[in-house]
Coordinates of C-alpha atoms in Angstrom, one line a residue:
X1 CA 109.7 226.5 139.6
X2 CA 109.0 230.4 140.8
X3 CA 106.1 229.0 142.5
X4 CA 108.0 226.4 144.2
X5 CA 110.6 228.8 145.3
X6 CA 107.8 231.2 146.5
X7 CA 106.1 228.4 148.3
X8 CA 109.4 227.5 150.3
X9 CA 110.2 231.1 151.2
X10 CA 106.8 231.4 152.6
X11 CA 107.2 227.9 154.3
X12 CA 110.6 229.2 155.8
X13 CA 109.0 232.6 157.0
X14 CA 106.3 230.6 158.8
X15 CA 108.8 228.5 160.5
X16 CA 111.0 231.5 161.6
X17 CA 107.9 233.2 162.8
X18 CA 106.8 230.1 164.9
X19 CA 110.3 229.5 166.2
X20 CA 110.7 233.3 167.3
X21 CA 107.3 233.0 168.8
X22 CA 108.1 229.5 170.9
X23 CA 111.4 231.1 172.1
X24 CA 109.4 234.1 173.4
X25 CA 106.7 232.2 175.1
X26 CA 109.3 229.7 176.6
X27 CA 111.6 232.4 178.1
X28 CA 108.6 234.5 179.3
X29 CA 107.5 231.4 181.1
X30 CA 110.9 230.7 182.7
X31 CA 111.9 234.5 183.8
X32 CA 108.5 236.4 183.3
X33 CA 107.1 238.7 180.5
X34 CA 109.0 241.9 181.7
X35 CA 112.4 240.2 182.1
X36 CA 112.9 238.8 178.8
X37 CA 114.8 241.1 175.9
X38 CA 114.6 240.8 172.3
X39 CA 118.4 240.0 172.3
X40 CA 117.5 237.1 174.9
X41 CA 115.0 235.8 172.4
X42 CA 117.0 236.1 169.2
X43 CA 119.9 234.2 171.0
X44 CA 117.4 231.6 172.1
X45 CA 116.3 231.2 168.4
X46 CA 119.6 231.4 166.7
X47 CA 119.0 234.5 165.0
X48 CA 120.0 238.1 165.1
X49 CA 117.8 240.9 167.0
X50 CA 117.3 242.5 163.7
X51 CA 115.9 239.4 162.3
X52 CA 113.3 239.4 165.4
X53 CA 112.5 243.0 164.5
X54 CA 111.8 242.0 160.8
X55 CA 109.0 239.6 161.9
X56 CA 107.5 241.4 165.0
X57 CA 107.3 245.0 166.3
X58 CA 107.0 243.5 170.1
X59 CA 107.3 240.6 172.5
X60 CA 103.6 240.6 172.7
X61 CA 103.2 240.1 169.1
X62 CA 105.8 237.4 169.0
X63 CA 103.7 235.5 171.6
X64 CA 100.8 235.8 169.7
X65 CA 102.2 234.6 166.5
X66 CA 101.1 231.1 167.4
X67 CA 97.5 232.4 167.9
X68 CA 97.7 233.8 164.1
X69 CA 98.8 230.5 162.7
X70 CA 96.4 228.8 164.4
X71 CA 93.7 231.5 162.8
X72 CA 95.3 230.2 159.3
X73 CA 94.8 226.5 160.2
X74 CA 91.2 227.1 161.0
X75 CA 90.5 228.6 157.7
X76 CA 92.5 225.6 156.0
X77 CA 90.3 223.0 157.9
X78 CA 87.1 224.6 157.3
X79 CA 87.8 224.7 153.7
X80 CA 88.3 220.8 154.0
X81 CA 84.9 220.1 155.8
X82 CA 82.3 218.4 153.6
X83 CA 80.4 220.6 151.7
X84 CA 77.0 219.5 153.0
X85 CA 78.0 219.9 156.4
X86 CA 75.9 222.7 158.3
X87 CA 78.0 225.8 158.5
X88 CA 78.3 226.3 162.1
X89 CA 79.1 222.5 162.8
X90 CA 82.1 223.0 160.1
X91 CA 83.1 226.4 161.8
X92 CA 83.1 224.7 165.3
X93 CA 84.9 221.5 164.0
X94 CA 87.6 223.8 162.5
X95 CA 88.1 225.8 165.7
X96 CA 88.1 222.7 168.2
X97 CA 90.7 221.1 165.8
X98 CA 93.3 223.5 166.9
X99 CA 92.7 222.8 170.7
X100 CA 91.6 219.3 171.1
X101 CA 94.5 217.1 172.4
X102 CA 94.8 213.8 170.4
X103 CA 92.1 211.1 171.2
X104 CA 92.8 209.1 174.5
X105 CA 95.5 211.4 175.7
X106 CA 95.6 213.3 178.7
X107 CA 97.8 216.0 179.8
X108 CA 100.9 215.1 182.0
X109 CA 101.5 217.2 185.5
X110 CA 104.4 219.0 183.7
X111 CA 102.0 219.8 180.5
X112 CA 99.2 221.0 183.2
X113 CA 101.8 223.5 184.8
X114 CA 102.5 224.6 181.4
X115 CA 99.1 225.5 180.6
X116 CA 98.6 227.3 183.8
X117 CA 101.8 229.3 183.2
X118 CA 100.6 229.9 179.7
X119 CA 97.1 231.0 181.1
X120 CA 98.8 233.9 183.3
X121 CA 101.0 235.0 180.3
X122 CA 97.8 235.4 178.0
X123 CA 96.3 237.6 180.8
X124 CA 99.0 240.4 180.2
X125 CA 97.2 243.3 179.0
X126 CA 99.6 243.9 176.1
X127 CA 99.2 240.4 175.1
X128 CA 95.5 240.5 175.2
X129 CA 95.8 243.5 172.8
X130 CA 97.6 241.2 170.5
X131 CA 95.2 238.6 170.4
X132 CA 92.5 240.8 169.5
X133 CA 94.6 242.2 166.6
X134 CA 95.5 238.8 165.8
X135 CA 91.8 238.0 165.2
X136 CA 91.5 241.0 162.8
X137 CA 94.7 239.6 161.2
X138 CA 93.0 236.2 159.9
X139 CA 89.5 237.5 159.6
X140 CA 89.9 238.4 155.9
X141 CA 90.9 234.6 155.2
X142 CA 87.7 233.6 157.2
X143 CA 85.5 235.7 155.4
X144 CA 86.5 234.4 151.9
X145 CA 86.2 230.7 153.2
X146 CA 82.6 231.2 154.5
X147 CA 81.8 233.1 151.4
X148 CA 83.0 230.1 149.3
X149 CA 81.3 227.7 151.3
X150 CA 77.7 229.6 151.1
X151 CA 78.1 230.9 147.7
X152 CA 78.1 234.6 148.7
X153 CA 80.6 237.2 147.9
X154 CA 83.2 238.5 150.4
X155 CA 81.7 241.8 150.3
X156 CA 78.2 240.4 151.4
X157 CA 77.3 241.0 155.2
X158 CA 76.7 237.4 155.9
X159 CA 80.2 236.0 155.6
X160 CA 81.5 238.9 157.1
X161 CA 79.0 238.7 160.3
X162 CA 79.9 234.8 160.5
X163 CA 83.7 235.6 160.6
X164 CA 83.3 238.3 163.1
X165 CA 81.2 236.3 165.5
X166 CA 83.7 233.4 165.2
X167 CA 86.5 235.4 166.0
X168 CA 84.8 237.0 168.9
X169 CA 83.7 233.8 170.2
X170 CA 87.1 232.4 170.1
X171 CA 88.7 235.6 171.9
X172 CA 85.7 235.5 174.5
X173 CA 86.5 231.8 175.2
X174 CA 90.3 232.5 175.4
X175 CA 89.9 235.5 177.8
X176 CA 87.7 233.6 180.0
X177 CA 89.9 230.8 180.3
X178 CA 92.8 233.1 181.2
X179 CA 90.5 234.1 184.1
X180 CA 89.4 230.8 185.3
X181 CA 92.1 228.2 185.7
X182 CA 89.5 225.5 186.5
X183 CA 88.2 225.4 182.9
X184 CA 89.3 223.7 180.0
X185 CA 89.8 225.9 176.9
X186 CA 88.1 223.1 174.9
X187 CA 84.9 223.2 177.1
X188 CA 84.6 226.8 177.1
X189 CA 84.7 226.7 173.5
X190 CA 82.2 223.9 172.8
X191 CA 80.2 226.1 175.3
X192 CA 80.4 229.3 173.2
X193 CA 79.9 227.9 169.9
X194 CA 76.9 225.7 171.0
X195 CA 75.3 229.0 171.9
X196 CA 76.2 230.6 169.0
X197 CA 74.8 227.7 166.9
X198 CA 71.2 228.1 168.8
X199 CA 71.1 231.7 168.0
X200 CA 72.3 233.1 171.6
X201 CA 68.8 232.4 173.2
X202 CA 68.2 234.6 176.4
X203 CA 69.4 232.6 179.6
X204 CA 66.5 231.4 181.7

């Protein structure tokens, strides 16, 4: 019963974090990042400003909370992949699963406008810094999943390098995406991880 209560509390905390993150993103897209206050966000999420500060130290951190959650899901999906699947195939699938739209579904004009606005928001220097911090937050979990998958120890160099390369690949694709609105994030991720899988040969 204690474990169930603990699990419920953790789930509710994650839900509150995501609700605050989504409110921050929505208001920032509507008004501009600098024109949104913590009080505005708290009111939109039906919580107090104090509750916001219990979860986040800044608006930028709140924007990136969804990215942190995505890092947790990447680890969860990786652990669910077939044990005999090549490691980089499994890692690539786990990453792409967080960004690919449902099969056969195309983005509506409204969703495309939202994506373009989100690209501009993620290009904010403070938010880019938080994205880098978010990668480090989930890296230990990824190291553990890779170590379990490969039979290594979490202190070994290999799982740490793979986790670091995975995080850097994801961050690089996202940074490129914010600078080039004509590219799809999924296509950028596919290209990045295809290069990683082949050992990053020198370009011709």
